[in-house]
Short mmCIF file of C-alpha atoms in Angstrom, two decimals:
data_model
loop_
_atom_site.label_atom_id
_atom_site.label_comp_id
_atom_site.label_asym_id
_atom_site.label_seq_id
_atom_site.Cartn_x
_atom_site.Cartn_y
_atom_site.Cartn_z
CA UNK A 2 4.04 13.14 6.49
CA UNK A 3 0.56 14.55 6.79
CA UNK A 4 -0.15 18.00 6.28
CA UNK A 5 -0.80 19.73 10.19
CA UNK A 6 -4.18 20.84 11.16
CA UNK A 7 -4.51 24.86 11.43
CA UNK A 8 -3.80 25.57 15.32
CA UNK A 9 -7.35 25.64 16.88
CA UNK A 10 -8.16 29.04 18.06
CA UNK A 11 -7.47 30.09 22.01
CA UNK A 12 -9.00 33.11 23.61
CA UNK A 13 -6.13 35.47 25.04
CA UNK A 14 -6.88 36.18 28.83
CA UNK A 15 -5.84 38.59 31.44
CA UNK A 16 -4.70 38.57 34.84
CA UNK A 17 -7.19 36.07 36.94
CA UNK A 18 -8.88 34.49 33.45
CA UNK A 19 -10.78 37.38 32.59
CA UNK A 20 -10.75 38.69 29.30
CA UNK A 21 -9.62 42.66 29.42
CA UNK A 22 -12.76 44.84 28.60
CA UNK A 23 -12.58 46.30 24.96
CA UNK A 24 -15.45 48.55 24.22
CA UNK A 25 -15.05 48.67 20.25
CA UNK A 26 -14.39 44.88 20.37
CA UNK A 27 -17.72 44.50 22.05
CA UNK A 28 -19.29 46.64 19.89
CA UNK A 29 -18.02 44.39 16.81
CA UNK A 30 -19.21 41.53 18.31
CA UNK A 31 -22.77 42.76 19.02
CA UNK A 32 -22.98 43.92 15.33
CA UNK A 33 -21.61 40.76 13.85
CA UNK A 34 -24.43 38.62 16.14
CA UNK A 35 -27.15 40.89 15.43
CA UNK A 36 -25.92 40.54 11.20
CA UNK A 37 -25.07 36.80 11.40
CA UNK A 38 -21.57 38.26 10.43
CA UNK A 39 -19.53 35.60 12.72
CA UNK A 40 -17.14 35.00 10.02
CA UNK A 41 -15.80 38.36 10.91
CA UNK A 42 -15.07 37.86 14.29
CA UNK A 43 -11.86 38.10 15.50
CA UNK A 44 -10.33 39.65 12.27
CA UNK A 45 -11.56 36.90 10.03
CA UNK A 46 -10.80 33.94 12.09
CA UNK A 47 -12.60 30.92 10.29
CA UNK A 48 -16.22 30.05 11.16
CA UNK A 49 -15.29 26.07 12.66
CA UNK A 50 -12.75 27.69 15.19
CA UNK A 51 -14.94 29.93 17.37
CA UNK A 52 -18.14 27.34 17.01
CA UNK A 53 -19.08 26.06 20.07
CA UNK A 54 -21.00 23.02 18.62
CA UNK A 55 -18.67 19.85 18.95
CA UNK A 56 -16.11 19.04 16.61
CA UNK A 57 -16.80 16.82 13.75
CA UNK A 58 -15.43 13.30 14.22
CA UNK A 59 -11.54 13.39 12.41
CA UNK A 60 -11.42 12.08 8.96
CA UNK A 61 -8.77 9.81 7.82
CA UNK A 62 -5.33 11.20 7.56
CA UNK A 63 -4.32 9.96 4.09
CA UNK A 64 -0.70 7.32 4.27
CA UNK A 65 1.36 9.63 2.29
CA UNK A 66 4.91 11.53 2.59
CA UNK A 67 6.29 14.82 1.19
CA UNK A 68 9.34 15.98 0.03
CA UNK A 69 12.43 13.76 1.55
CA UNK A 70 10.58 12.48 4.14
CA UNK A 71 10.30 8.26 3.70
CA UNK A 72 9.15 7.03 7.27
CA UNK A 73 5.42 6.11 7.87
CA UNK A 74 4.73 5.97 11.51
CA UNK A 75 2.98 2.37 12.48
CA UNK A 76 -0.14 3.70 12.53
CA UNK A 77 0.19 4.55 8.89
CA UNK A 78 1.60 1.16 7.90
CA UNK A 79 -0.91 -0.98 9.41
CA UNK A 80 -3.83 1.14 8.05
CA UNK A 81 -2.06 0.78 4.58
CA UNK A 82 -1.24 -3.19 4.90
CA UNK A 83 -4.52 -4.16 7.02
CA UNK A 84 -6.24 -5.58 3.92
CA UNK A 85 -3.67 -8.03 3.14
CA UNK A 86 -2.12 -8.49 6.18
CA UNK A 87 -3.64 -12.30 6.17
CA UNK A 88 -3.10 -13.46 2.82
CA UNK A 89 -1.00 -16.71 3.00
CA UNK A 90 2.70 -15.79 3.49
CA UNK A 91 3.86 -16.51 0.09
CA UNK A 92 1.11 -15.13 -1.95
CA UNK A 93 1.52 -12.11 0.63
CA UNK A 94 5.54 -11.99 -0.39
CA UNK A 95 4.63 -11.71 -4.45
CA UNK A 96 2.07 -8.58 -3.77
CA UNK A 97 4.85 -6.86 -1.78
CA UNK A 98 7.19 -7.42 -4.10
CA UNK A 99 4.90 -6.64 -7.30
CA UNK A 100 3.60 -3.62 -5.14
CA UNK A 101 7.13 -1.48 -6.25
CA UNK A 102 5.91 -2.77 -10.09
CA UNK A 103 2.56 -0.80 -10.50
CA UNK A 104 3.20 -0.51 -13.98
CA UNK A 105 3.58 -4.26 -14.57
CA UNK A 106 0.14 -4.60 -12.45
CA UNK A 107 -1.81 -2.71 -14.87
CA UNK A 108 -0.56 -4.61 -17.94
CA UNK A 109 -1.23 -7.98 -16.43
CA UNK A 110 -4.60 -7.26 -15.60
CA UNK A 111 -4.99 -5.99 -19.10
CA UNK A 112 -3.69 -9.34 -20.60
CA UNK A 113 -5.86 -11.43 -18.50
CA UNK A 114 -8.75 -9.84 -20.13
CA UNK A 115 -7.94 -10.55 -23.51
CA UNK A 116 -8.87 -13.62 -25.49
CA UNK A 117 -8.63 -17.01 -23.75
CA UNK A 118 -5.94 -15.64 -21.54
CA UNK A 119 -8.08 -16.14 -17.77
CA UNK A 120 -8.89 -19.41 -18.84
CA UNK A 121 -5.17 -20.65 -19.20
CA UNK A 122 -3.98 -22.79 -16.22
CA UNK A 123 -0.71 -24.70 -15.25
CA UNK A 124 1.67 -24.98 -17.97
CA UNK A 125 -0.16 -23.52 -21.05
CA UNK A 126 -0.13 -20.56 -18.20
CA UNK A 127 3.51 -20.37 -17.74
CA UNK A 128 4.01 -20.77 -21.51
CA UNK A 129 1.75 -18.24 -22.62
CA UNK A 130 3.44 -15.59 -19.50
CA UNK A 131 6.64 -16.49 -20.93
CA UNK A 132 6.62 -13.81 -23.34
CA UNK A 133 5.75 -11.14 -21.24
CA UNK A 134 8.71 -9.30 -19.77
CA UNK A 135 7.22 -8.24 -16.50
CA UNK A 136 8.40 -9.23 -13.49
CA UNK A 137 8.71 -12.84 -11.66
CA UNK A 138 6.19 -11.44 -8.72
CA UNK A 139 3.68 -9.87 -11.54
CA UNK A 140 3.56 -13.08 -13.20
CA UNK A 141 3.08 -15.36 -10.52
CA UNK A 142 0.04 -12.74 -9.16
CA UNK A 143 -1.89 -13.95 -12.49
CA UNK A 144 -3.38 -17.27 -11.26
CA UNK A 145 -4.76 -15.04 -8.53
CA UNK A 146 -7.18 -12.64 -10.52
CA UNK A 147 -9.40 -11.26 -7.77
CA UNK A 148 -5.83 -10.18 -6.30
CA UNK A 149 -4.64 -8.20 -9.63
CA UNK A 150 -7.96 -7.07 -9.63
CA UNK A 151 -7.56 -4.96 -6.80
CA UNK A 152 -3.91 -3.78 -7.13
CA UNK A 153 -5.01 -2.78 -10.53
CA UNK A 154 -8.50 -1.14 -9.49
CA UNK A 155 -6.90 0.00 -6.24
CA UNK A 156 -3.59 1.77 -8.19
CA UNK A 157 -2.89 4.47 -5.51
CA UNK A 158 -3.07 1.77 -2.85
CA UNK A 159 -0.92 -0.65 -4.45
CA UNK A 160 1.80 2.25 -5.06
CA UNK A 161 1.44 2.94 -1.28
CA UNK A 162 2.13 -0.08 -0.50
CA UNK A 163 5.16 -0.82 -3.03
CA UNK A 164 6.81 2.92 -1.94
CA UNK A 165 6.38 0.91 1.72
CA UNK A 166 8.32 -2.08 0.62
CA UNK A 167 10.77 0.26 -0.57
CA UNK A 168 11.27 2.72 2.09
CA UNK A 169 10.38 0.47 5.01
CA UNK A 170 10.97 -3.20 4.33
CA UNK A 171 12.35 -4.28 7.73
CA UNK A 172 8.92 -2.12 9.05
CA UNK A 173 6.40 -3.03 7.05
CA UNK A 174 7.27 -7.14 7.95
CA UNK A 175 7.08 -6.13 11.83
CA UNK A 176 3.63 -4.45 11.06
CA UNK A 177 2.15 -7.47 9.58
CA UNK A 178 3.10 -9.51 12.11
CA UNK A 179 1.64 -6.29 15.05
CA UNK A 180 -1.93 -7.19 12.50
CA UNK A 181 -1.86 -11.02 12.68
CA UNK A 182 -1.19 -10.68 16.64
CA UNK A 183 -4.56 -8.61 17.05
CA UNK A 184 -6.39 -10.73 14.65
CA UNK A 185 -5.32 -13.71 16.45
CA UNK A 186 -6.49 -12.68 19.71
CA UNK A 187 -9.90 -11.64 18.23
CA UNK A 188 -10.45 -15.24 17.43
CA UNK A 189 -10.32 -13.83 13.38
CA UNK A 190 -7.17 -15.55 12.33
CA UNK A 191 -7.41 -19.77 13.27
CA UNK A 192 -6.60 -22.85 11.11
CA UNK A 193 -9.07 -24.81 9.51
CA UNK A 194 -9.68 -26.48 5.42
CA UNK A 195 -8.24 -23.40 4.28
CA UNK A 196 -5.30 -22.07 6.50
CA UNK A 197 -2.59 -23.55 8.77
CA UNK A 198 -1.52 -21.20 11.21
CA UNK A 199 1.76 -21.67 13.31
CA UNK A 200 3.27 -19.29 15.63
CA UNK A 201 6.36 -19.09 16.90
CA UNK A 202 8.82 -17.53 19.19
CA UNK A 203 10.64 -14.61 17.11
CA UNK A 204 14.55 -14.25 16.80
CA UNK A 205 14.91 -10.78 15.28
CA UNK A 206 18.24 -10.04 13.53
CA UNK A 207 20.08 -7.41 15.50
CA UNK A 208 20.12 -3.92 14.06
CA UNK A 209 22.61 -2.68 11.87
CA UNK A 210 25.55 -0.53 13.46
CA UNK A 211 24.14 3.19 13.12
CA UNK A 212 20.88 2.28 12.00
CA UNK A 213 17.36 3.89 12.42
CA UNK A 214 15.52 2.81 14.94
CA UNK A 215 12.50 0.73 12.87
CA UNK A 216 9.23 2.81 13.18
CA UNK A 217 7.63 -0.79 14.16
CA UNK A 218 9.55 -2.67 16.63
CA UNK A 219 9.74 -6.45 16.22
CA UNK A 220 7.39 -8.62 17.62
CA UNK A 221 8.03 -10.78 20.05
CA UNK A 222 6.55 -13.76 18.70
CA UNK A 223 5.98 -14.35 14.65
CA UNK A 224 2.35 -15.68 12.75
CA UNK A 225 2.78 -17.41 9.82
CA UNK A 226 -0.19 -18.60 7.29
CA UNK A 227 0.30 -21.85 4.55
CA UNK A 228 -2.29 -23.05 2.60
CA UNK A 229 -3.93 -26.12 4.38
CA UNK A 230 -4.18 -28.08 0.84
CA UNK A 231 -0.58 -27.94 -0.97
CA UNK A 232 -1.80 -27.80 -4.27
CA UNK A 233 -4.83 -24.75 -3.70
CA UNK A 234 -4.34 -21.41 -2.21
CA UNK A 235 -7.55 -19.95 -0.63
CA UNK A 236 -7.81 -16.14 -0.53
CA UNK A 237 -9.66 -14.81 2.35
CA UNK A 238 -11.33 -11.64 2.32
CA UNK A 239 -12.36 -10.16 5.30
CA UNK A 240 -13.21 -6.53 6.84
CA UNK A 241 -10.40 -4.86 8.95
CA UNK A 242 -13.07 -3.09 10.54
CA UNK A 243 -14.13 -6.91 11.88
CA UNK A 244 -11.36 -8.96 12.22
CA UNK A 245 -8.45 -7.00 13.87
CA UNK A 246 -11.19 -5.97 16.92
CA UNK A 247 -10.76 -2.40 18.69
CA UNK A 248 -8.68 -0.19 15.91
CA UNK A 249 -6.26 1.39 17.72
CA UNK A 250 -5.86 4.21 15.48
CA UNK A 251 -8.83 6.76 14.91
CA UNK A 252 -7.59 8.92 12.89
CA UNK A 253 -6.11 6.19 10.24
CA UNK A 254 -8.91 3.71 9.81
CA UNK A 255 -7.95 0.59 7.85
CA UNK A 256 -8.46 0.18 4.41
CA UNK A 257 -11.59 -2.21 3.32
CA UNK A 258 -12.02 -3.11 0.09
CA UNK A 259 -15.13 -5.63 -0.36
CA UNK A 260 -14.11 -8.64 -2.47
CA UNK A 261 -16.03 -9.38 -5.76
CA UNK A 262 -20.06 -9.78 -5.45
CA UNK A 263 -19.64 -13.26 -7.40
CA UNK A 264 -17.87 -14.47 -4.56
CA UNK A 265 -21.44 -14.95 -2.26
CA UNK A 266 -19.74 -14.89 1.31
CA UNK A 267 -23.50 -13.27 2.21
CA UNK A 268 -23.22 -12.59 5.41
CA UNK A 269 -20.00 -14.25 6.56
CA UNK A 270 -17.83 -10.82 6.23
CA UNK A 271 -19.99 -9.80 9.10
CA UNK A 272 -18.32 -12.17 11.63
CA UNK A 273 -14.75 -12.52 10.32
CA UNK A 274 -12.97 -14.04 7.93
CA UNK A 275 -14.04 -16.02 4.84
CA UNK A 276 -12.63 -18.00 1.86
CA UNK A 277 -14.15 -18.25 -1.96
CA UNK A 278 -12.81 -21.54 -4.31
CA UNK A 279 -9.68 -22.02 -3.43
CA UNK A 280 -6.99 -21.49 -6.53
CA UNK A 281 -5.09 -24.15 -8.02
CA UNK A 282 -1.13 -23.85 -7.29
CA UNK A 283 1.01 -23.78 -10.58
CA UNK A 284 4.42 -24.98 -9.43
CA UNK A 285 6.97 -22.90 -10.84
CA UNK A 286 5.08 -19.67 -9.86
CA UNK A 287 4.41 -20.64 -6.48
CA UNK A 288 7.01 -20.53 -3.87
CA UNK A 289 9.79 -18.56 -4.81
CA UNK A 290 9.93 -16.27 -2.35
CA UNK A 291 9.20 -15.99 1.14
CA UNK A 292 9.27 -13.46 3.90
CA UNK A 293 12.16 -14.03 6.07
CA UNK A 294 10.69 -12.46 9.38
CA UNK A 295 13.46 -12.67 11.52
CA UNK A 296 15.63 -10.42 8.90
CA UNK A 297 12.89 -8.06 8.05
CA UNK A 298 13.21 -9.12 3.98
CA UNK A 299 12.11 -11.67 1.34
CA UNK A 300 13.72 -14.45 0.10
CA UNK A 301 13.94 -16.03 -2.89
CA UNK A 302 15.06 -19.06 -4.74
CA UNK A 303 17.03 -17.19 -7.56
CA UNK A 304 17.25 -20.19 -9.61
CA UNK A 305 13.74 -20.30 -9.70
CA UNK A 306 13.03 -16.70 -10.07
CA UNK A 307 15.34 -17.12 -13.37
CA UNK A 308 13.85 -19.86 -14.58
CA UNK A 309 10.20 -17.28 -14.57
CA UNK A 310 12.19 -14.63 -16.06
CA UNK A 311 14.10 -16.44 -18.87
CA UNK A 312 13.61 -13.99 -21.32
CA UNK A 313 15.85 -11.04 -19.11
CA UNK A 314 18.88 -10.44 -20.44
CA UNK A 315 21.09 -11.46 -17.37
CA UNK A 316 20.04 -13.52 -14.62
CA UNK A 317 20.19 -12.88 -10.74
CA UNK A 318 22.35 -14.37 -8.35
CA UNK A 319 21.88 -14.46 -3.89
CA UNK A 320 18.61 -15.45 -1.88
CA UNK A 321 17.68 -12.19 -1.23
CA UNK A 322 15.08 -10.20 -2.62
CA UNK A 323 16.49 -7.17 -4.37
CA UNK A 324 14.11 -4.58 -6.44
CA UNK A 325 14.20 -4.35 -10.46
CA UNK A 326 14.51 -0.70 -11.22
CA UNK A 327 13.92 -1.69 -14.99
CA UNK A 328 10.23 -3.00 -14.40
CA UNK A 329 9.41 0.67 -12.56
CA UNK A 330 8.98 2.17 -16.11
CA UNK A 331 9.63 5.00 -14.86
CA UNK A 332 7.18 5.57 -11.62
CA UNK A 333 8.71 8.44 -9.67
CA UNK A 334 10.30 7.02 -6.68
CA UNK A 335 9.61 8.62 -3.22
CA UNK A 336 12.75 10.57 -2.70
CA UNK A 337 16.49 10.45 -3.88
CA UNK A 338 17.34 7.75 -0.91
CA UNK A 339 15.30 5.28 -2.09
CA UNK A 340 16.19 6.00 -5.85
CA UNK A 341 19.88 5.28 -5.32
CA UNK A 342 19.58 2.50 -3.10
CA UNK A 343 17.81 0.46 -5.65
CA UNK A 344 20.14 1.90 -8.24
CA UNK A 345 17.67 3.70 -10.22
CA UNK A 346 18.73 6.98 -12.17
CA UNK A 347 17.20 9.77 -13.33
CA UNK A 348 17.11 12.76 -16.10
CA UNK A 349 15.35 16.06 -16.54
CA UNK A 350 13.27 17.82 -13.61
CA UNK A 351 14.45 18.20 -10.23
CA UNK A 352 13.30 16.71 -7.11
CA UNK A 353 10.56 18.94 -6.52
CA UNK A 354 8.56 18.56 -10.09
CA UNK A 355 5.67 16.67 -8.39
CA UNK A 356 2.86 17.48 -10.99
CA UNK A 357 5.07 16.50 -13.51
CA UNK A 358 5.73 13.32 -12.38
CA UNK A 359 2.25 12.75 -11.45
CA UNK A 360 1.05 13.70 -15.13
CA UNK A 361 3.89 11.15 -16.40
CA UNK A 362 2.42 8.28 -13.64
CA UNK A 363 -1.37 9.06 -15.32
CA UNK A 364 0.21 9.02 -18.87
CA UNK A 365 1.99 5.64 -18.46
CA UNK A 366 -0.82 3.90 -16.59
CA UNK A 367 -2.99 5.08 -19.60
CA UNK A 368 -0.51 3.60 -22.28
CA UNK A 369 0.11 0.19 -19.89
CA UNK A 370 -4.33 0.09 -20.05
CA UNK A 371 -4.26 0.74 -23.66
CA UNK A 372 -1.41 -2.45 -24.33
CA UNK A 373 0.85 -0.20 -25.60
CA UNK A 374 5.18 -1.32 -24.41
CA UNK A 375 5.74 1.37 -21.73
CA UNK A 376 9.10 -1.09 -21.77
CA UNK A 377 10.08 -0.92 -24.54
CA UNK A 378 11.79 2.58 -24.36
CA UNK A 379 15.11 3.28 -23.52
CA UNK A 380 15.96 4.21 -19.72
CA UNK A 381 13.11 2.15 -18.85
CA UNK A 382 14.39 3.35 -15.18
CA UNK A 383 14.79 6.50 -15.57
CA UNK A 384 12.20 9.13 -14.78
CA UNK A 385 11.84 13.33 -14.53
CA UNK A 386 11.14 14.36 -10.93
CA UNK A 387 12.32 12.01 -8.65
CA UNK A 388 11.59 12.65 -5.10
CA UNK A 389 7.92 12.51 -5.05
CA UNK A 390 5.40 9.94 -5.42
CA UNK A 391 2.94 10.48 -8.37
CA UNK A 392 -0.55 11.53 -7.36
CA UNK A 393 -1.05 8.96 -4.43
CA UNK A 394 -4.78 9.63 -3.72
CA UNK A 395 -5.60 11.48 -6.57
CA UNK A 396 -9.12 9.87 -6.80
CA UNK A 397 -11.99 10.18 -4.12
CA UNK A 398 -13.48 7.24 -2.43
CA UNK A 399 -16.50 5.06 -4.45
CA UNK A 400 -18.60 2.49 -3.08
CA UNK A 401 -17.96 3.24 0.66
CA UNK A 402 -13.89 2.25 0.55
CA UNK A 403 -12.01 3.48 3.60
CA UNK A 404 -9.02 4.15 1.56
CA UNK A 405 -5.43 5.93 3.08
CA UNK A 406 -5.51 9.15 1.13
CA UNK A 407 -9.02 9.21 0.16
CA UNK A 408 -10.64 12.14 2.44
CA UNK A 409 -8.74 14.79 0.24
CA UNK A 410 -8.11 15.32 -3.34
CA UNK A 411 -4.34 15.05 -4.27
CA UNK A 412 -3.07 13.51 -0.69
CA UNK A 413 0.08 13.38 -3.08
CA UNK A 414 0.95 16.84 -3.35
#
């Protein structure tokens, strides 16, 4: 929930619309104009609310949520998902599900910069992850480094986006689906070398007996993207600002961050959508999961999920995405709802210790950057100060980035 804007200031008139004569009142104002004192007009009412120039264009509200309050309204969602919004569906599903991992995200990126690790591909790749304990999804996001890249560069994002997934599953599918719609129709989103794109009519699962109604309502017809080749996945980079036409939303502008300069699209960002060299598929960490639009969820083949994560102590059963509280090391979770439905616990401070938790967010990220085992602690899950999210937009905007929380310091607090 975004913090209100002060109510703008209204002049109090009398009977017909005229203001009631006040002598001394005129008198103040007189002095203040003649002094340049107009900060003192109208017992001290700020400067920007008696102005009579026009009002600054609105700044982006940052995609952020206080106290117990989990819902982002659509406008929210699709200014936090535009950026990835057309990624092929399963290479979409693993940065959803890695999203609720940020931990995980940092450590993987770290690992792919050491030694001969980014030059490792098919099996000497899955060998060489196989002693890493992080999650299924954050493995199978390594053969994708521009994509790690940013979730790791882009940390407050990618915990936006993983508090999403756990909040608002069922909403943030639906919004993707609003995204590819309006890219669609502004001739952004087509098939070609790269893509296949296949729509279809929708069949929505009914709500749930006493459910919320979703904050994005289900399309009626459903978009999905598969790589063209089936052994290469092509990431496409593109500018919200381009592809998805007429923004809707003014006052959440979509999220663009610009995809490596050794990519050399040029110009091609300029009239949509564009592909780099495409990335070779390695088997068993491709296609394990995939978004199940009609139900609002992910899927997954659990025996091959296992088979990626033989080194956990018990294996998962059911072909239905469920989150790993034990790979959070510890990241506060939004609020108490979403704790306990992914059966997390928690010790220490209460639900209200935000800049505690956001200290213990900054401390871990620093430990997962310096290779140190944020998991290999006990209560791995557990965390002080649940009910808040930990410094979500901390950090101002570089390099031009329109990103959700970035017109204010500490959109977390």
């Amino acid at each position: 929930m975004t913090r209100p804007h002060p109510a703008p200031f209204l002049p109090r008139f009398g009977v017909g619309g005229v203001s009631p004569v006040d002598p001394r009142r005129v008198a103040r104002i007189m002095l203040a104009l003649a002094f340049g004192g107009i900060a003192g007009l109208a017992g001290g009412m700020p400067p920007r609310a008696l102005a009579q120039a026009p009002a600054p264009a609105a700044t982006p509200r940052p995609v952020t949520t206080t106290g117990q309050e989990d819902r982002l309204s659509q406008a929210q969602l699709e200014q936090l998902l535009a950026p990835i919004a057309l990624y092929p569906d399963t290479l979409l599903m693993q940065v959803l599900m890695a999203a609720t991992y940020p931990l995980e995200v940092v450590q993987a990126k770290r690992w792919l910069g050491q030694g001969q690790n980014a030059s490792l591909r098919g099996d000497a790749l899955v060998q060489a992850l196989d002693a890493q304990s992080w999650d299924p999804s954050v493995k199978s996001l390594v053969p994708f480094p521009d994509v790690l890249t940013l979730m790791n560069d882009q940390l407050e994002w990618t915990q936006q986006v993983g508090d999403a997934v756990l909040g608002q599953q069922e909403d943030v599918m639906n919004a993707v689906q609003v995204l590819r719609g309006r890219a669609q129709a502004n001739g952004a989103l087509q098939s070609g070398p790269q893509q296949t794109v296949t729509v279809t009519q929708n069949v929505a699962a009914p709500p749930a007996a006493g459910a919320a109604a979703p904050a994005v309502a289900p399309p009626a017809q459903v978009i999905t993207i598969a790589p063209t080749q089936p052994d290469t996945v092509y990431v496409p980079a593109y500018d919200p600002g381009v592809v998805y036409g007429s923004w809707p939303y003014p006052q959440y502008p979509p999220a663009y961050y610009p995809p490596p300069v050794g990519w050399g699209l040029g110009s091609a960002l300029l009239t949509g959508m564009a592909f780099a060299g495409g990335a070779a598929i390695v088997g068993s960490l491709w296609g394990w999961g995939n978004a199940n639009w009609g139900g609002g969820d992910i899927n997954i083949n659990a025996d091959r999920y296992n088979n990626i994560n033989r080194n956990r102590t018990s294996n998962i059963s059911g072909n239905t995405w469920r989150h790993d509280a034990s790979h959070r090391h510890g990241v506060a979770y939004r609020n108490d709802e979403v704790r306990n439905r992914v059966g997390a616990t928690r010790s220490g401070a209460g639900t209200g210790d935000r800049a505690q938790a956001r200290e213990q967010f900054r401390g871990r990220v620093d430990q997962a950057q310096r290779g140190e085992g944020i998991g290999n602690r006990a209560g791995a899950g557990d965390r002080p100060g649940a009910g808040d999210r930990p410094g979500l937009g901390d950090r101002g905007p570089a390099g031009g980035d329109r990103r959700p929380g970035a017109d204010r310091p500490g959109a977390g607090d």
